[in-house]
Short mmCIF file of C-alpha atoms in Angstrom, two decimals:
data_model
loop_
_atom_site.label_atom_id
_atom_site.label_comp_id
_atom_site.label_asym_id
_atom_site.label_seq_id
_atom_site.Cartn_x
_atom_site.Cartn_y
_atom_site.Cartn_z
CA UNK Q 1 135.13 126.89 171.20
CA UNK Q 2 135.81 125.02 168.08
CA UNK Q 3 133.71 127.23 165.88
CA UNK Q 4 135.44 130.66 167.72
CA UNK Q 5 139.33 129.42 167.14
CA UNK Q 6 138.18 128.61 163.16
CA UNK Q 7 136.95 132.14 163.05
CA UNK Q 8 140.11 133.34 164.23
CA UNK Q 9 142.35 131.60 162.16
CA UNK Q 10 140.22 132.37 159.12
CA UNK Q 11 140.43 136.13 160.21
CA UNK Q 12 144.62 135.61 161.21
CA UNK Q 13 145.01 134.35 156.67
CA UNK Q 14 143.52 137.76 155.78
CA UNK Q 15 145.66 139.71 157.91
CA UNK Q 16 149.22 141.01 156.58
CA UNK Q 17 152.06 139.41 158.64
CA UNK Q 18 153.60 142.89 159.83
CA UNK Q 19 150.05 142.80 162.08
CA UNK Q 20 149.81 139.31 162.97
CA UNK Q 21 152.06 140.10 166.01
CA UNK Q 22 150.02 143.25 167.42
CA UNK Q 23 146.74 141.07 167.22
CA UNK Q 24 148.31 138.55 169.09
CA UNK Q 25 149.29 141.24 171.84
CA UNK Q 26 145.77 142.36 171.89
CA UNK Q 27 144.10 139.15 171.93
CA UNK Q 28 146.74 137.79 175.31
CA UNK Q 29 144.96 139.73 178.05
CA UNK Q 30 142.57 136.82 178.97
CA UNK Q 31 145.71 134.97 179.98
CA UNK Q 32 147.49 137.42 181.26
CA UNK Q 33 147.47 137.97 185.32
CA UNK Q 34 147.58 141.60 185.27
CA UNK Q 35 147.74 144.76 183.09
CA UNK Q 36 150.72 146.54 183.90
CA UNK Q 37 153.10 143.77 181.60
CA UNK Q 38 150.67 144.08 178.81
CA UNK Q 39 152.80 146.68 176.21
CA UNK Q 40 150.20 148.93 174.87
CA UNK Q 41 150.35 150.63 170.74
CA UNK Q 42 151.87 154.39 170.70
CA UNK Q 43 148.72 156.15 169.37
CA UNK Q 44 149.27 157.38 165.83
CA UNK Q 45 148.94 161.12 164.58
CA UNK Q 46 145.62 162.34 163.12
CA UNK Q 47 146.92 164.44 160.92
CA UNK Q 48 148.21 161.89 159.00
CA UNK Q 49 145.47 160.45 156.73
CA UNK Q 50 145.61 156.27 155.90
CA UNK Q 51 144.12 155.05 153.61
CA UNK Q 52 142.18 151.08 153.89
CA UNK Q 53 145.12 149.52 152.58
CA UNK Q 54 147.50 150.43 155.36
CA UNK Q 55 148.15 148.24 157.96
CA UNK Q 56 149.44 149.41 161.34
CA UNK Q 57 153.07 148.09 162.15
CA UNK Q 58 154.36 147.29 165.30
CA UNK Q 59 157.30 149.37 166.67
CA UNK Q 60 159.09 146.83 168.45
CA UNK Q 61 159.23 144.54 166.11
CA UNK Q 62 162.93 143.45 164.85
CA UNK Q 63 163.02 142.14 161.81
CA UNK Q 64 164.76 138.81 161.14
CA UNK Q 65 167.78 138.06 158.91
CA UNK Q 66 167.49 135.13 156.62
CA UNK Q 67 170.47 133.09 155.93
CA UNK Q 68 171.34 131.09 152.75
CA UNK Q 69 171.30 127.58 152.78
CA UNK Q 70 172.82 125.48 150.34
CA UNK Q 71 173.01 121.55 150.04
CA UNK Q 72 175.19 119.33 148.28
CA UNK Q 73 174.12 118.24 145.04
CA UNK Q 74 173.24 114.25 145.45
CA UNK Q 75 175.17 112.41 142.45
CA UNK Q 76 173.19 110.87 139.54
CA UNK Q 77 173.70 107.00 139.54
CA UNK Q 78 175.24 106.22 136.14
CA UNK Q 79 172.87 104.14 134.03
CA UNK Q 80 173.18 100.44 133.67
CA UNK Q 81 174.01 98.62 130.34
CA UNK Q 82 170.55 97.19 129.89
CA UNK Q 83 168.78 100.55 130.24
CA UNK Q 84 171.37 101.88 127.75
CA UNK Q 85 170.55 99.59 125.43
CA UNK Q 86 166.28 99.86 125.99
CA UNK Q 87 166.82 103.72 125.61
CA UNK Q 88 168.76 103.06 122.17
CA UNK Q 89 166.24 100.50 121.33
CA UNK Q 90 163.28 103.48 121.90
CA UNK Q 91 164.35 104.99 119.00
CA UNK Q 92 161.99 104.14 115.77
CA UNK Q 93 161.60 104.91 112.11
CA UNK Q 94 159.06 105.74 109.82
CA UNK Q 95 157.97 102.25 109.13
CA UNK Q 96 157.93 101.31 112.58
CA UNK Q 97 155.85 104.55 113.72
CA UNK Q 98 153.49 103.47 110.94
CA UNK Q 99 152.75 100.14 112.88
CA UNK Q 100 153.12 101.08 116.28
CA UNK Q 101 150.48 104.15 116.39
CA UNK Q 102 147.47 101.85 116.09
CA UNK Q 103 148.94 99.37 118.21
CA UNK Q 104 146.46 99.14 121.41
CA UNK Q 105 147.16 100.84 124.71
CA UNK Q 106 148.09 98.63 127.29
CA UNK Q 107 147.35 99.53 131.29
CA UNK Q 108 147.99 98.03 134.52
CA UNK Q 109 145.76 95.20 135.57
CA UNK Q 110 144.50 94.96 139.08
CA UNK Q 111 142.92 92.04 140.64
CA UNK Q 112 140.64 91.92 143.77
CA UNK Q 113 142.66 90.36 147.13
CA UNK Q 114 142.08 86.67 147.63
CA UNK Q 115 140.86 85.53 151.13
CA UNK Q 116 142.78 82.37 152.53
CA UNK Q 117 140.12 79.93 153.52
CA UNK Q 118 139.40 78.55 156.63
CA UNK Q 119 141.88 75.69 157.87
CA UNK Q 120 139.40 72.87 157.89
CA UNK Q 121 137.77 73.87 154.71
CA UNK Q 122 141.63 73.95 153.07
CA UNK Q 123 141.98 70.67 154.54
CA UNK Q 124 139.13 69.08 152.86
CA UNK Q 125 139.53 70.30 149.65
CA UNK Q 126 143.21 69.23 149.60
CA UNK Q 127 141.64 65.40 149.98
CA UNK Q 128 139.47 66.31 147.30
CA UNK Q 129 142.02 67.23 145.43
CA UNK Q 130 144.57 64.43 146.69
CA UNK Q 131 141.50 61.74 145.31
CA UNK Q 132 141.01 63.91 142.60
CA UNK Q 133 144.54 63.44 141.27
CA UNK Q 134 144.84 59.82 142.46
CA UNK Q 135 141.39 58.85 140.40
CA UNK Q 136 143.31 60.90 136.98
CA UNK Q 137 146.81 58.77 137.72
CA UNK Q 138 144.86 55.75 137.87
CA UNK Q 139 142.45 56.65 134.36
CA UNK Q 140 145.93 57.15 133.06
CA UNK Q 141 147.67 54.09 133.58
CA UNK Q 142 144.80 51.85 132.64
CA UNK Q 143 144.66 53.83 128.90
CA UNK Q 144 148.54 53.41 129.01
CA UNK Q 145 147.86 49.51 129.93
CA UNK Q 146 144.76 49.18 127.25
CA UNK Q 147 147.47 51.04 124.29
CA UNK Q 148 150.04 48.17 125.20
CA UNK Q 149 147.64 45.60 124.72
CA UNK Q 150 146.17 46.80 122.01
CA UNK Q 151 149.92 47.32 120.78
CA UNK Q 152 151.24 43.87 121.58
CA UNK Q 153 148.26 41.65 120.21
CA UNK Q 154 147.26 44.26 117.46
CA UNK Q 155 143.82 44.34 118.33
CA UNK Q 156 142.01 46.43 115.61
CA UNK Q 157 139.47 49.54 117.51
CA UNK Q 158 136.22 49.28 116.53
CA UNK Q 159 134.37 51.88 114.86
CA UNK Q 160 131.80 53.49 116.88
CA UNK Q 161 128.80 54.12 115.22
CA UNK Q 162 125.58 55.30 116.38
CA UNK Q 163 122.98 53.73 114.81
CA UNK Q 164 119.99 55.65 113.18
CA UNK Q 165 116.83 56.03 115.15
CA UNK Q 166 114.29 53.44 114.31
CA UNK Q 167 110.41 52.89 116.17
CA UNK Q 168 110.96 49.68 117.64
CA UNK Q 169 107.24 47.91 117.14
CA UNK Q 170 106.31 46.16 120.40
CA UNK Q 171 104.99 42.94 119.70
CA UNK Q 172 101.89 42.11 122.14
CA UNK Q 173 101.34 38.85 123.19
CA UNK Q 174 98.12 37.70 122.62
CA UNK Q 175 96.29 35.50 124.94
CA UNK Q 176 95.27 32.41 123.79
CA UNK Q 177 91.51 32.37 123.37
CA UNK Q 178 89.93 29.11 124.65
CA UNK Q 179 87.72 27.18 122.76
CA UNK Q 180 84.25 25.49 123.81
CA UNK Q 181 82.14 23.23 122.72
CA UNK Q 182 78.33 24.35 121.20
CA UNK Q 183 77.16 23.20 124.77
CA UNK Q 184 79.41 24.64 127.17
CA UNK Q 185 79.44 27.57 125.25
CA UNK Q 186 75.83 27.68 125.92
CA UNK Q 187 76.15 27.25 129.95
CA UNK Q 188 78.89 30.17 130.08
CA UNK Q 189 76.56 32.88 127.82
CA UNK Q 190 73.42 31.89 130.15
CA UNK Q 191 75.83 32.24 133.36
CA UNK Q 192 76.85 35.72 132.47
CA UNK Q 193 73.37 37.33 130.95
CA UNK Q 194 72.78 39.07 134.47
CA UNK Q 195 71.08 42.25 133.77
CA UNK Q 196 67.81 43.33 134.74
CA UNK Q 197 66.24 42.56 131.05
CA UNK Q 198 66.07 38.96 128.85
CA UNK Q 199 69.19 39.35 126.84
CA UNK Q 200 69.14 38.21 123.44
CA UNK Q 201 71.88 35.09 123.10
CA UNK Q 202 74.01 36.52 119.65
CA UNK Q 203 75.95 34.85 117.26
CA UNK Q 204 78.94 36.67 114.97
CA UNK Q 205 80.56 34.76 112.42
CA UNK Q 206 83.72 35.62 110.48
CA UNK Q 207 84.15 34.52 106.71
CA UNK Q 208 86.79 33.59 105.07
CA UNK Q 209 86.11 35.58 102.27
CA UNK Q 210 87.46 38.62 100.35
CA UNK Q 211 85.04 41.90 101.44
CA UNK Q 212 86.18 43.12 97.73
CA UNK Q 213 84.77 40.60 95.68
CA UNK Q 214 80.64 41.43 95.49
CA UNK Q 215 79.76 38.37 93.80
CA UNK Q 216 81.05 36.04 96.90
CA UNK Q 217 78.22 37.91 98.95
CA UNK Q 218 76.41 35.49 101.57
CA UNK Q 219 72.57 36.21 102.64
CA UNK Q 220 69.42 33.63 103.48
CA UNK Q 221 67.07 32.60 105.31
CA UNK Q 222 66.14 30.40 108.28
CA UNK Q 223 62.81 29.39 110.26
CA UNK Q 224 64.48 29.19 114.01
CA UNK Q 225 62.48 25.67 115.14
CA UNK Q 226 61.88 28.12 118.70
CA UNK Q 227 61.62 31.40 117.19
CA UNK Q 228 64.00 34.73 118.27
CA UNK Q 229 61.91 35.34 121.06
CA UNK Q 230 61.34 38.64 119.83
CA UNK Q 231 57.30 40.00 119.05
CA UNK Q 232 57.90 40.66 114.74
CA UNK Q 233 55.28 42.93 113.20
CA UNK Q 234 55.02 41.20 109.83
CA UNK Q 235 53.82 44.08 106.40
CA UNK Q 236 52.17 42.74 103.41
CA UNK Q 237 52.24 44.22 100.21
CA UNK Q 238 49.71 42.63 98.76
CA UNK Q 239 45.30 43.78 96.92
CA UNK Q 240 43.08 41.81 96.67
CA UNK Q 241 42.71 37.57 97.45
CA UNK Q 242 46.41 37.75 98.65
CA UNK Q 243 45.79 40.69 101.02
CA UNK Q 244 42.53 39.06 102.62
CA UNK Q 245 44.60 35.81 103.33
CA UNK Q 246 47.67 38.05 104.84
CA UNK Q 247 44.92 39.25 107.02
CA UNK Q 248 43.41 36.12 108.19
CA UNK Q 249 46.99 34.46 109.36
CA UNK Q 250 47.61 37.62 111.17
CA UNK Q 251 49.72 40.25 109.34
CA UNK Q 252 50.10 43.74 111.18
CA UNK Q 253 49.82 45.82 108.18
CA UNK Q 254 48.01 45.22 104.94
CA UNK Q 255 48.35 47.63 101.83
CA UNK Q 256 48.53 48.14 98.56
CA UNK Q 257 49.59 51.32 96.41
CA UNK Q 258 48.11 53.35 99.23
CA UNK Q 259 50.60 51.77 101.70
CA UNK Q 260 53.14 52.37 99.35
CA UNK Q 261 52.23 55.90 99.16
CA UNK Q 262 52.20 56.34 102.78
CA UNK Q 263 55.30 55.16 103.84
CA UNK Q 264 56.63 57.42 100.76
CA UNK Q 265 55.40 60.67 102.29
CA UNK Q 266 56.07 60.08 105.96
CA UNK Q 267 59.55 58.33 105.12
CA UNK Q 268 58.68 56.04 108.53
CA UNK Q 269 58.18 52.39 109.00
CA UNK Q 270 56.46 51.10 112.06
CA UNK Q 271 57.11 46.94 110.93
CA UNK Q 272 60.36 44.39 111.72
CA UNK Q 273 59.48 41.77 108.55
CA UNK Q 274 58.62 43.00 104.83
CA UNK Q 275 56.53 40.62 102.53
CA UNK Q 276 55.22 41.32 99.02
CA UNK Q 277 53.71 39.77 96.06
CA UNK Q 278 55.65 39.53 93.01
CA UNK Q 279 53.03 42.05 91.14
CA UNK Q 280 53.51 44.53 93.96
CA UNK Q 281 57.34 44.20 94.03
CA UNK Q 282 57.55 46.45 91.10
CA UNK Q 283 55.86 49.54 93.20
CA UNK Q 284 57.84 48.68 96.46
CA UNK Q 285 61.17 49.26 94.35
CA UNK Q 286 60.66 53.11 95.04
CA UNK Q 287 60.65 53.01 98.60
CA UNK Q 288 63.53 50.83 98.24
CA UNK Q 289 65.54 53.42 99.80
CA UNK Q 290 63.07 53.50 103.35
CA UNK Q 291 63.16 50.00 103.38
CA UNK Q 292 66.61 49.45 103.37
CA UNK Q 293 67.41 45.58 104.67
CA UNK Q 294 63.50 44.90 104.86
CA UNK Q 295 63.44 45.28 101.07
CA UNK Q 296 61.35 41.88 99.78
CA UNK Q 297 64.14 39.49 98.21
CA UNK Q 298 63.14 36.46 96.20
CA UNK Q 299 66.18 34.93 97.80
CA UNK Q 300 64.79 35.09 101.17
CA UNK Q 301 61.39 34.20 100.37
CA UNK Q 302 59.70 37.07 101.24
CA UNK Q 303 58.46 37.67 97.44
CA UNK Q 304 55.98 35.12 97.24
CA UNK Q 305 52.49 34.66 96.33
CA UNK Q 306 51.65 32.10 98.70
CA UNK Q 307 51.43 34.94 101.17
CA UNK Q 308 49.59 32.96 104.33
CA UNK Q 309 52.66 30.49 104.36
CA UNK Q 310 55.23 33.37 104.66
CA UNK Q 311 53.34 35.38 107.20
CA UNK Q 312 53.05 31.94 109.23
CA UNK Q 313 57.06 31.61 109.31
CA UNK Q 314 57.83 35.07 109.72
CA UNK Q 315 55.56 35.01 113.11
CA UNK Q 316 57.35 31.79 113.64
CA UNK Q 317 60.74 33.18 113.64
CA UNK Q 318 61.79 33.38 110.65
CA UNK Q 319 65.58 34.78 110.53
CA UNK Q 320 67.45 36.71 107.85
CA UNK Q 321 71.14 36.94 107.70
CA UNK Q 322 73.00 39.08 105.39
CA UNK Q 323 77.28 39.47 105.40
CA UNK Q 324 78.80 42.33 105.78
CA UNK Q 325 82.61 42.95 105.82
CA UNK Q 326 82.77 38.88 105.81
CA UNK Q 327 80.92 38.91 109.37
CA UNK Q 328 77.61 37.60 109.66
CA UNK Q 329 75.76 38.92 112.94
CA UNK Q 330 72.38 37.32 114.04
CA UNK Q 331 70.06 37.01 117.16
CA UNK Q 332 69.31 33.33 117.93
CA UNK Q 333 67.07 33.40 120.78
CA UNK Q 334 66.62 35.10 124.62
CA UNK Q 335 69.03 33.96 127.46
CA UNK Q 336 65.83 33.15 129.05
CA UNK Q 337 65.62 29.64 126.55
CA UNK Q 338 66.60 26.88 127.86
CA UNK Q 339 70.21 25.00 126.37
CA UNK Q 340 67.98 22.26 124.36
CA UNK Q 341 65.69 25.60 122.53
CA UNK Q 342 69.44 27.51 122.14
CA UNK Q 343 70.81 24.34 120.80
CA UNK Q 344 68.20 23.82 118.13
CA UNK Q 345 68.34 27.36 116.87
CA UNK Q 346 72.01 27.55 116.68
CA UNK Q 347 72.44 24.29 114.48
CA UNK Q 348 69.42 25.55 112.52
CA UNK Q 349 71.45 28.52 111.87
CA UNK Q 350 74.85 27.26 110.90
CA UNK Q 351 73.48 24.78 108.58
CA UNK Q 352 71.40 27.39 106.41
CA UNK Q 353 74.62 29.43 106.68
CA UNK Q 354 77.22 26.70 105.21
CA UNK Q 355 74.11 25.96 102.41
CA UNK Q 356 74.61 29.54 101.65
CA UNK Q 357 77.82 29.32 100.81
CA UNK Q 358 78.53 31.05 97.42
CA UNK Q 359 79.53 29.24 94.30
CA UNK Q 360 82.69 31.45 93.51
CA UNK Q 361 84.57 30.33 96.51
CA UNK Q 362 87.03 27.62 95.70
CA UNK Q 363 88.97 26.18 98.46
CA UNK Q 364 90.85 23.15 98.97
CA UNK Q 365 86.81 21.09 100.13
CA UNK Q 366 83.66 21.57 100.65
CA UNK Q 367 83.60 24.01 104.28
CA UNK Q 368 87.48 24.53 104.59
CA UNK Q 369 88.51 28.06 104.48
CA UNK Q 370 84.31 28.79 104.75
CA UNK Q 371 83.63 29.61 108.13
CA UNK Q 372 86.70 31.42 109.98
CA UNK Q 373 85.49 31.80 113.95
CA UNK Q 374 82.44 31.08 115.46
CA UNK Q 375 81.60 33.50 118.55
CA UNK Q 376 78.64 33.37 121.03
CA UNK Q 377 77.63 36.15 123.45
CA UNK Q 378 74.72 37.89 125.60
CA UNK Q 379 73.58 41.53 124.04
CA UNK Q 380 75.64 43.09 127.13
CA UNK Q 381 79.11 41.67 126.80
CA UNK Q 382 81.16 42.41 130.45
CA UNK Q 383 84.86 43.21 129.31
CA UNK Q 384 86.10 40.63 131.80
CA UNK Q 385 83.75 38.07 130.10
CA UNK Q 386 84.19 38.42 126.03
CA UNK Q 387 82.59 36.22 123.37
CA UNK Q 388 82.70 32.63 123.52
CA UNK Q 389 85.06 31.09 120.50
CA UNK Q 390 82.68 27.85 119.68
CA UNK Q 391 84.91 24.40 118.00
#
């Protein structure tokens, strides 16, 4: 229905208006009750010819005479004395068009709608706000309070300065070592040796003297009265006599230039103690280098021709200490000794080492200022257990 009355009225805007009335006559008989009150169109003459544009008028039709209105014209309110004087203010010159054309345009701002919020929500941000304001009034009136005193007693401000950034050095505490005596020192090391092998009981002793200085350098020898406890392989350099002798008191290896030679080529030692004879010691010079600590030394005894007597000792236990960086470090027996044998060898030790004791070193006697710290310990030191600190 709605689609058939949109067709019609698009159809009724095409249509002249002298025709709008006939097509409303012809389109009434649906509502009409009967024909006979339905006025029908006089037919029109053939003869005459129309032409598309005509449109059929209706006879009956009367036209309608238009009358003239007219309305009163509504006065013009006068203009006030402020709008008289902005309209006379309008007016500009040159200079002032100059100015005003790149002055920027200015529109109407519009702002989105603010929503009220709820009434509980308003009512706890007003306390916020109420504490808010009473915290600020109360900031205020103690700076107010603080400028009087300051004011009354003249009480000069401070400067503040920030200091610069330094590292601050934490200073550890050190726990005070405690200090045995030679015996009890002796009980704790045995106590502690408790791994599955014969731990060897070692002694490291710091010097006071200057690591710079090489003619303050500290190295000997010592025969241990119960030996390390340690199986030494003993080498002789040594022909003829002297090499049948170094034999017969049970030297390991015997050898002469060929020896020399040997251990020259292969650049491998297979011996724990070094002795030559002093007209060998010119030869063993250049494996010097192999050798290393096991190098014969005069000083040590192990260049000697009274070879039998140094192989003896050195199967006996004889033990070389040499310093380095002021600490001496030497082996002075097993853990498996008992305290009398570890007692022996330690005093055996310590006097050889204050003998030792190089000429250059002047202190205030004989030992002061010698012999710094005196540590004992087991080959496998246990963190919670360190070195014993001997009086």
């Amino acid at each position: 229905m709605a689609a058939a009355m949109e067709r019609f009225f698009s159809h009724t805007r095409r249509i002249p208006r002298s025709q709008i009335s006939y097509l409303f006559l012809r389109h009434t008989r649906p509502f009409c009750s009967s024909e006979s009150n339905i006025p029908q169109p006089e037919p029109q003459p053939q003869s005459q010819p129309q032409s598309d544009d005509a449109v059929p008028r209706n006879p009956n039709r009367q036209p309608i005479e238009i009358q003239p209105v007219s309305y009163a014209v509504k006065p013009k309110p006068e203009p006030s004395e402020d709008e008289q004087s902005a309209e006379n203010g309008t007016s500009f010159t040159r200079e002032d068009i100059r100015y005003v054309k790149d002055s920027p345009a200015i529109f109407p701002a519009s702002f989105a709608n603010r929503v009220a919020p709820l009434p509980e929500f308003r009512t706890g941000m007003g306390m916020e706000e109420q504490r808010g304001q009473e915290l600020e009034s109360e900031r205020r009136r103690i700076e107010a309070d603080n400028r009087v005193f300051r004011r009354v007693f003249r009480v000069v401000e401070e400067e503040k300065e920030v200091p610069f950034p330094t590292l601050i050095k934490v200073e550890k505490k050190q726990a005070e070592k405690t200090v045995y005596d030679l015996q009890e020192a002796i009980r704790q090391v045995k106590a502690n040796a408790k791994r599955n092998f014969d731990e060897t009981v070692e002694a490291h002793v710091n010097l006071g003297i200057d690591r710079r200085r090489s003619d303050l350098g500290v190295s000997g020898a010592v025969v241990l009265p119960h030996g390390t406890g340690k199986i030494v392989k003993v080498a002789v350099f040594a022909d003829g006599a002297a090499a049948d002798e170094a034999r017969a008191v049970g030297a390991d290896v015997v050898g002469g230039d060929e020896l020399i030679e040997e251990i020259r080529t292969s650049g491998k030692i297979n011996f724990d103690k070094c002795i030559a004879t002093h007209s060998m010691m010119q030869r063993v010079t250049k494996i010097g280098k192999i050798l290393r600590g096991l190098t014969p030394n005069a000083k040590r005894g192990t260049v000697t021709n009274n070879v039998a007597a140094a192989v003896k000792e050195a199967k006996q236990g004889l033990l070389d200490f040499r310093m380095k960086d002021a600490i001496v470090h030497v082996g002075l027996g097993k853990a498996s000794f008992p305290e009398e044998s570890l007692h022996e060898n330690i005093g055996a030790f310590v006097n050889a080492l204050l003998l030792a004791k190089p000429a250059g070193l002047k202190k205030t006697s004989k030992y002061a200022g010698y012999v710094n710290s005196f540590h004992l310990c087991s080959t496998i030191v246990e963190f919670a257990f360190p070195s014993i600190l001997i009086d």
